[in-house]
mmCIF file of C-alpha atoms in Angstrom:
data_model
loop_
_atom_site.group_PDB
_atom_site.id
_atom_site.type_symbol
_atom_site.label_atom_id
_atom_site.label_comp_id
_atom_site.label_asym_id
_atom_site.label_seq_id
_atom_site.Cartn_x
_atom_site.Cartn_y
_atom_site.Cartn_z
ATOM 1 C CA MET C 1 -115.323 109.972 -84.153
ATOM 2 C CA ARG C 2 -111.805 111.479 -84.142
ATOM 3 C CA ASN C 3 -112.873 115.206 -83.885
ATOM 4 C CA ILE C 4 -109.728 116.422 -85.760
ATOM 5 C CA SER C 5 -112.146 118.926 -87.351
ATOM 6 C CA GLU C 6 -112.421 120.644 -83.889
ATOM 7 C CA LYS C 7 -108.739 121.187 -83.412
ATOM 8 C CA GLN C 8 -107.629 124.842 -83.571
ATOM 9 C CA ARG C 9 -104.024 125.182 -82.934
ATOM 10 C CA ILE C 10 -102.004 122.683 -84.826
ATOM 11 C CA VAL C 11 -98.215 121.916 -84.904
ATOM 12 C CA ILE C 12 -97.335 120.377 -88.240
ATOM 13 C CA LYS C 13 -93.921 118.639 -88.450
ATOM 14 C CA LEU C 14 -92.420 118.081 -91.763
ATOM 15 C CA GLY C 15 -89.690 115.515 -92.298
ATOM 16 C CA THR C 16 -86.923 115.632 -94.777
ATOM 17 C CA SER C 17 -88.190 112.614 -96.657
ATOM 18 C CA THR C 18 -91.498 114.731 -97.194
ATOM 19 C CA LEU C 19 -89.692 117.864 -98.197
ATOM 20 C CA ALA C 20 -86.921 116.378 -100.479
ATOM 21 C CA HIS C 21 -86.124 113.831 -103.115
ATOM 22 C CA LYS C 22 -83.648 111.128 -102.515
ATOM 23 C CA THR C 23 -81.121 113.360 -104.063
ATOM 24 C CA GLY C 24 -81.646 115.687 -101.188
ATOM 25 C CA LYS C 25 -82.926 118.539 -103.427
ATOM 26 C CA LEU C 26 -86.275 119.944 -102.897
ATOM 27 C CA ASN C 27 -89.355 118.067 -103.930
ATOM 28 C CA ILE C 28 -90.842 121.319 -105.622
ATOM 29 C CA ARG C 29 -94.063 119.624 -106.473
ATOM 30 C CA ARG C 30 -94.830 118.225 -103.038
ATOM 31 C CA MET C 31 -93.723 121.331 -101.321
ATOM 32 C CA THR C 32 -95.855 123.402 -103.606
ATOM 33 C CA ASN C 33 -99.004 121.234 -102.722
ATOM 34 C CA LEU C 34 -98.153 121.201 -99.044
ATOM 35 C CA VAL C 35 -97.630 125.028 -98.736
ATOM 36 C CA ARG C 36 -101.061 125.498 -100.769
ATOM 37 C CA VAL C 37 -103.001 123.121 -98.420
ATOM 38 C CA ILE C 38 -101.470 124.479 -95.202
ATOM 39 C CA SER C 39 -102.213 127.926 -96.296
ATOM 40 C CA ASP C 40 -105.838 127.095 -97.019
ATOM 41 C CA LEU C 41 -105.862 125.497 -93.576
ATOM 42 C CA HIS C 42 -104.587 128.661 -92.322
ATOM 43 C CA ASN C 43 -107.017 130.719 -94.061
ATOM 44 C CA SER C 44 -109.937 128.677 -92.523
ATOM 45 C CA GLY C 45 -109.108 130.036 -89.060
ATOM 46 C CA ARG C 46 -106.728 127.392 -87.676
ATOM 47 C CA GLU C 47 -103.584 128.410 -86.022
ATOM 48 C CA ILE C 48 -100.696 126.629 -87.687
ATOM 49 C CA ILE C 49 -97.227 126.205 -86.245
ATOM 50 C CA MET C 50 -94.625 124.404 -88.350
ATOM 51 C CA VAL C 51 -91.483 122.369 -87.353
ATOM 52 C CA SER C 52 -89.492 121.654 -90.313
ATOM 53 C CA SER C 53 -86.599 119.266 -90.826
ATOM 54 C CA GLY C 54 -84.422 119.541 -93.968
ATOM 55 C CA ALA C 55 -81.625 121.957 -93.313
ATOM 56 C CA VAL C 56 -78.860 119.352 -93.506
ATOM 57 C CA GLY C 57 -80.370 117.336 -96.179
ATOM 58 C CA LEU C 58 -81.133 120.292 -98.388
ATOM 59 C CA GLY C 59 -77.719 121.928 -97.842
ATOM 60 C CA ALA C 60 -76.133 118.573 -98.909
ATOM 61 C CA GLY C 61 -78.362 118.518 -101.880
ATOM 62 C CA LYS C 62 -77.532 122.057 -102.866
ATOM 63 C CA LEU C 63 -73.732 121.247 -102.613
ATOM 64 C CA GLY C 64 -74.301 118.149 -104.691
ATOM 65 C CA LEU C 65 -73.233 115.816 -102.010
ATOM 66 C CA PRO C 66 -74.391 112.165 -102.524
ATOM 67 C CA GLU C 67 -75.353 111.846 -98.755
ATOM 68 C CA LYS C 68 -75.306 113.881 -95.595
ATOM 69 C CA PRO C 69 -71.914 114.449 -94.275
ATOM 70 C CA LYS C 70 -70.574 112.311 -91.232
ATOM 71 C CA ASP C 71 -68.446 114.733 -89.434
ATOM 72 C CA THR C 72 -70.073 117.324 -87.222
ATOM 73 C CA LYS C 73 -68.026 120.238 -88.551
ATOM 74 C CA THR C 74 -69.225 119.812 -92.085
ATOM 75 C CA LYS C 75 -72.791 119.036 -90.992
ATOM 76 C CA GLN C 76 -72.944 122.449 -89.210
ATOM 77 C CA ALA C 77 -71.743 124.231 -92.322
ATOM 78 C CA VAL C 78 -74.096 122.317 -94.502
ATOM 79 C CA ALA C 79 -76.964 123.058 -92.180
ATOM 80 C CA ALA C 80 -76.233 126.878 -92.398
ATOM 81 C CA ILE C 81 -76.609 126.451 -96.140
ATOM 82 C CA GLY C 82 -79.675 124.434 -96.003
ATOM 83 C CA GLN C 83 -81.365 126.616 -93.613
ATOM 84 C CA CYS C 84 -81.238 129.484 -95.802
ATOM 85 C CA GLU C 85 -82.416 127.646 -98.678
ATOM 86 C CA LEU C 86 -85.299 126.149 -96.819
ATOM 87 C CA MET C 87 -86.617 129.545 -95.418
ATOM 88 C CA HIS C 88 -86.249 131.339 -98.847
ATOM 89 C CA VAL C 89 -88.291 128.694 -100.371
ATOM 90 C CA TYR C 90 -91.026 128.879 -97.670
ATOM 91 C CA ASP C 91 -91.139 132.582 -97.676
ATOM 92 C CA ASP C 92 -91.562 132.554 -101.454
ATOM 93 C CA MET C 93 -94.161 129.877 -101.564
ATOM 94 C CA PHE C 94 -96.353 131.094 -98.817
ATOM 95 C CA ALA C 95 -96.076 134.611 -99.993
ATOM 96 C CA LYS C 96 -98.146 133.321 -103.273
ATOM 97 C CA TYR C 97 -101.133 132.857 -100.798
ATOM 98 C CA SER C 98 -100.566 136.167 -99.020
ATOM 99 C CA VAL C 99 -99.404 134.226 -95.935
ATOM 100 C CA THR C 100 -96.538 135.456 -93.815
ATOM 101 C CA VAL C 101 -94.125 133.195 -92.231
ATOM 102 C CA ALA C 102 -91.330 133.589 -89.485
ATOM 103 C CA GLN C 103 -88.511 131.539 -88.528
ATOM 104 C CA ILE C 104 -87.622 130.368 -85.004
ATOM 105 C CA LEU C 105 -84.499 128.587 -84.254
ATOM 106 C CA LEU C 106 -84.299 126.402 -80.990
ATOM 107 C CA THR C 107 -81.657 124.345 -79.213
ATOM 108 C CA LYS C 108 -81.927 122.013 -76.294
ATOM 109 C CA ALA C 109 -80.352 124.787 -74.146
ATOM 110 C CA ILE C 110 -83.351 127.072 -74.729
ATOM 111 C CA ILE C 111 -85.868 124.316 -74.208
ATOM 112 C CA ASN C 112 -84.258 123.474 -70.964
ATOM 113 C CA ASN C 113 -84.318 126.905 -69.539
ATOM 114 C CA PRO C 114 -87.609 128.138 -68.067
ATOM 115 C CA SER C 115 -87.178 131.731 -68.787
ATOM 116 C CA HIS C 116 -86.263 131.131 -72.535
ATOM 117 C CA CYS C 117 -89.387 128.802 -72.803
ATOM 118 C CA GLU C 118 -91.433 131.693 -71.583
ATOM 119 C CA ASN C 119 -89.995 134.024 -74.249
ATOM 120 C CA PHE C 120 -90.648 131.278 -76.824
ATOM 121 C CA ARG C 121 -94.341 131.053 -75.827
ATOM 122 C CA THR C 122 -94.623 134.951 -75.786
ATOM 123 C CA THR C 123 -92.989 134.901 -79.378
ATOM 124 C CA VAL C 124 -95.384 132.165 -80.807
ATOM 125 C CA GLU C 125 -98.425 133.944 -79.351
ATOM 126 C CA SER C 126 -97.412 137.228 -80.788
ATOM 127 C CA LEU C 127 -96.784 135.848 -84.314
ATOM 128 C CA VAL C 128 -100.004 133.711 -84.355
ATOM 129 C CA GLY C 129 -101.883 136.680 -83.112
ATOM 130 C CA MET C 130 -100.447 138.527 -86.124
ATOM 131 C CA ASP C 131 -101.748 135.699 -88.477
ATOM 132 C CA VAL C 132 -98.191 134.640 -89.017
ATOM 133 C CA ILE C 133 -97.125 130.974 -89.383
ATOM 134 C CA PRO C 134 -93.950 130.350 -87.215
ATOM 135 C CA ILE C 135 -91.586 127.799 -88.655
ATOM 136 C CA VAL C 136 -89.357 126.113 -85.864
ATOM 137 C CA ASN C 137 -86.239 124.199 -86.409
ATOM 138 C CA GLU C 138 -83.492 122.798 -84.273
ATOM 139 C CA ASN C 139 -80.572 125.233 -84.741
ATOM 140 C CA ASP C 140 -78.392 122.474 -86.515
ATOM 141 C CA THR C 141 -75.481 125.034 -86.952
ATOM 142 C CA ILE C 142 -74.722 124.922 -83.227
ATOM 143 C CA ALA C 143 -76.860 122.054 -81.804
ATOM 144 C CA ILE C 144 -74.031 119.690 -81.596
ATOM 145 C CA ASP C 145 -75.882 117.033 -79.425
ATOM 146 C CA GLU C 146 -78.330 116.347 -82.166
ATOM 147 C CA LEU C 147 -75.717 116.363 -84.984
ATOM 148 C CA GLU C 148 -73.514 113.870 -83.091
ATOM 149 C CA LEU C 149 -75.966 111.658 -81.604
ATOM 150 C CA GLU C 150 -78.375 111.248 -84.636
ATOM 151 C CA ILE C 151 -81.465 111.130 -82.326
ATOM 152 C CA GLY C 152 -83.965 112.418 -84.852
ATOM 153 C CA GLU C 153 -84.495 115.358 -82.564
ATOM 154 C CA ASN C 154 -87.016 117.247 -84.794
ATOM 155 C CA ASP C 155 -89.752 114.648 -83.934
ATOM 156 C CA SER C 156 -89.208 115.242 -80.157
ATOM 157 C CA LEU C 157 -88.784 118.846 -80.920
ATOM 158 C CA SER C 158 -92.212 119.126 -82.512
ATOM 159 C CA ALA C 159 -93.618 117.486 -79.428
ATOM 160 C CA LEU C 160 -92.064 119.980 -77.187
ATOM 161 C CA VAL C 161 -93.124 122.866 -79.463
ATOM 162 C CA ALA C 162 -96.669 121.409 -79.249
ATOM 163 C CA GLU C 163 -96.505 121.417 -75.496
ATOM 164 C CA LEU C 164 -94.966 124.779 -75.112
ATOM 165 C CA SER C 165 -97.361 126.352 -77.509
ATOM 166 C CA GLY C 166 -100.501 125.002 -76.019
ATOM 167 C CA ALA C 167 -101.453 123.006 -79.200
ATOM 168 C CA ASP C 168 -104.444 120.955 -79.733
ATOM 169 C CA LEU C 169 -102.775 118.489 -82.198
ATOM 170 C CA LEU C 170 -99.459 117.422 -83.181
ATOM 171 C CA LEU C 171 -99.348 116.301 -86.881
ATOM 172 C CA ILE C 172 -96.248 114.432 -87.982
ATOM 173 C CA LEU C 173 -95.911 114.077 -91.735
ATOM 174 C CA SER C 174 -93.387 111.434 -92.825
ATOM 175 C CA ASP C 175 -92.689 108.889 -95.549
ATOM 176 C CA ILE C 176 -94.990 106.298 -93.716
ATOM 177 C CA ASP C 177 -98.746 105.864 -93.727
ATOM 178 C CA ALA C 178 -99.208 104.908 -90.193
ATOM 179 C CA LEU C 179 -97.823 102.687 -87.297
ATOM 180 C CA TYR C 180 -97.974 99.264 -88.517
ATOM 181 C CA ASP C 181 -98.048 96.024 -86.495
ATOM 182 C CA GLY C 182 -94.907 95.031 -88.380
ATOM 183 C CA ASP C 183 -92.382 96.440 -90.760
ATOM 184 C CA PRO C 184 -94.389 97.006 -94.033
ATOM 185 C CA ARG C 185 -91.157 97.114 -96.009
ATOM 186 C CA GLU C 186 -90.186 93.707 -94.970
ATOM 187 C CA ASN C 187 -93.783 92.017 -94.221
ATOM 188 C CA PRO C 188 -96.406 92.810 -96.972
ATOM 189 C CA ASP C 189 -99.009 91.593 -94.419
ATOM 190 C CA ALA C 190 -98.342 94.188 -91.800
ATOM 191 C CA LYS C 191 -101.444 95.998 -91.018
ATOM 192 C CA PRO C 192 -101.840 99.857 -90.057
ATOM 193 C CA ILE C 193 -103.056 100.750 -86.575
ATOM 194 C CA PRO C 194 -105.586 103.422 -86.844
ATOM 195 C CA LEU C 195 -105.781 104.323 -83.103
ATOM 196 C CA VAL C 196 -103.385 103.989 -80.125
ATOM 197 C CA GLU C 197 -105.178 104.547 -76.907
ATOM 198 C CA LYS C 198 -102.116 104.164 -74.804
ATOM 199 C CA ILE C 199 -98.380 103.638 -75.550
ATOM 200 C CA THR C 200 -97.550 100.247 -74.280
ATOM 201 C CA PRO C 201 -94.275 98.138 -74.395
ATOM 202 C CA GLU C 202 -95.907 96.311 -77.225
ATOM 203 C CA ILE C 203 -96.490 99.402 -79.192
ATOM 204 C CA GLU C 204 -92.889 100.637 -78.542
ATOM 205 C CA ALA C 205 -91.742 97.283 -79.898
ATOM 206 C CA MET C 206 -93.517 97.990 -83.150
ATOM 207 C CA ALA C 207 -91.165 100.895 -83.720
ATOM 208 C CA GLY C 208 -88.655 100.482 -86.507
ATOM 209 C CA GLY C 209 -85.058 101.723 -86.813
ATOM 210 C CA ALA C 210 -83.544 104.711 -88.584
ATOM 211 C CA GLY C 211 -85.218 106.555 -91.428
ATOM 212 C CA THR C 212 -83.849 107.618 -94.932
ATOM 213 C CA SER C 213 -80.236 108.484 -95.781
ATOM 214 C CA LEU C 214 -81.156 112.058 -95.696
ATOM 215 C CA GLY C 215 -83.436 112.063 -92.617
ATOM 216 C CA THR C 216 -82.535 111.196 -89.191
ATOM 217 C CA GLY C 217 -85.814 109.984 -87.637
ATOM 218 C CA GLY C 218 -87.425 106.444 -87.506
ATOM 219 C CA MET C 219 -90.644 105.357 -86.004
ATOM 220 C CA SER C 220 -88.903 105.022 -82.519
ATOM 221 C CA THR C 221 -88.436 108.814 -82.570
ATOM 222 C CA LYS C 222 -92.034 109.326 -83.443
ATOM 223 C CA ILE C 223 -93.205 107.030 -80.641
ATOM 224 C CA ASN C 224 -91.122 109.155 -78.236
ATOM 225 C CA ALA C 225 -92.759 112.247 -79.642
ATOM 226 C CA ALA C 226 -96.063 110.610 -79.197
ATOM 227 C CA LYS C 227 -95.127 110.208 -75.439
ATOM 228 C CA ILE C 228 -94.466 113.654 -74.977
ATOM 229 C CA ALA C 229 -97.413 115.074 -76.725
ATOM 230 C CA THR C 230 -100.105 112.518 -75.279
ATOM 231 C CA ASN C 231 -98.598 113.041 -71.627
ATOM 232 C CA ALA C 232 -99.143 116.785 -72.183
ATOM 233 C CA GLY C 233 -102.816 116.360 -73.273
ATOM 234 C CA ILE C 234 -102.221 116.576 -76.981
ATOM 235 C CA ASP C 235 -103.319 114.306 -79.595
ATOM 236 C CA MET C 236 -100.841 113.282 -82.196
ATOM 237 C CA ILE C 237 -101.188 111.835 -85.669
ATOM 238 C CA ILE C 238 -98.591 110.262 -87.811
ATOM 239 C CA MET C 239 -99.617 110.146 -91.571
ATOM 240 C CA ASN C 240 -97.873 110.222 -94.975
ATOM 241 C CA GLY C 241 -96.928 113.504 -96.413
ATOM 242 C CA ARG C 242 -96.665 112.194 -99.992
ATOM 243 C CA ASP C 243 -100.265 113.378 -100.839
ATOM 244 C CA PRO C 244 -100.805 116.847 -99.091
ATOM 245 C CA GLU C 245 -104.634 116.727 -100.188
ATOM 246 C CA LYS C 246 -105.111 113.834 -97.548
ATOM 247 C CA LEU C 247 -104.815 116.819 -94.967
ATOM 248 C CA TYR C 248 -108.349 117.898 -96.171
ATOM 249 C CA ASP C 249 -109.686 114.402 -95.562
ATOM 250 C CA LEU C 250 -107.955 114.461 -91.956
ATOM 251 C CA PHE C 251 -109.730 117.526 -90.913
ATOM 252 C CA GLU C 252 -112.997 116.183 -92.287
ATOM 253 C CA ASP C 253 -112.530 113.398 -89.589
ATOM 254 C CA LYS C 254 -111.693 110.751 -92.059
ATOM 255 C CA GLU C 255 -109.490 107.862 -90.768
ATOM 256 C CA ILE C 256 -105.965 108.835 -91.941
ATOM 257 C CA GLY C 257 -102.711 107.608 -90.395
ATOM 258 C CA THR C 258 -102.459 106.648 -86.686
ATOM 259 C CA LEU C 259 -103.999 108.588 -84.000
ATOM 260 C CA PHE C 260 -102.363 108.613 -80.586
ATOM 261 C CA LYS C 261 -104.858 109.818 -78.115
ATOM 262 C CA SER C 262 -103.847 112.206 -75.272
ATOM 263 C CA GLN C 263 -103.816 110.860 -71.684
ATOM 264 C CA TYR C 264 -106.263 113.441 -70.465
#
């Protein structure tokens, strides 16, 4: 038994590939369904905190760029455009279900500063206490490290947010169904792994490379997020965000995606 139905405070990480078409523009149908299901989970009494990718990808899409820009200066400008677009859409969509959202932008400098971390915790607790869904993102307009190094920071960021906010579960929605014992894009016989009790070198070796042309993360960044979360006593699940209705199955303890069990 997974006992996901018992989880109360959940951090949900949404990847660019879940939120946008390959063009970079918003996947309106999917986002509409995601917001509806997340609002329903929120209304059931669960405390939801979102970590959303997509600022750079959506900014590139709004400008009609064929792909994400390569240079940091342009990426930062595009992120500023995309961040505005992203929060406008979230605010509008959640408002239809009478759910209020708030934006929190983080950088590594904030996360690495104990007093700033405490301020973050206090803000999250206040927002959750007011029945608000905080939406957290890396501040791509000034976070040069992430933009230059392309390390898929929002996967790791979501794990750090889960740890700092005292979450029971980290849920990463991506364009993959689960962790596989091989690359399903190259090996049709690759099988999904429903449960990972411990992250071993063998598990790490199963991680693939980079993600899509619009996203920055691959399975390796998700394994890193799983390390952070499980070492902090938080279960983590990777699942496909293509069909938001699957979230209902997940919270009815059906076997969806890959569950990484906490280490204590």
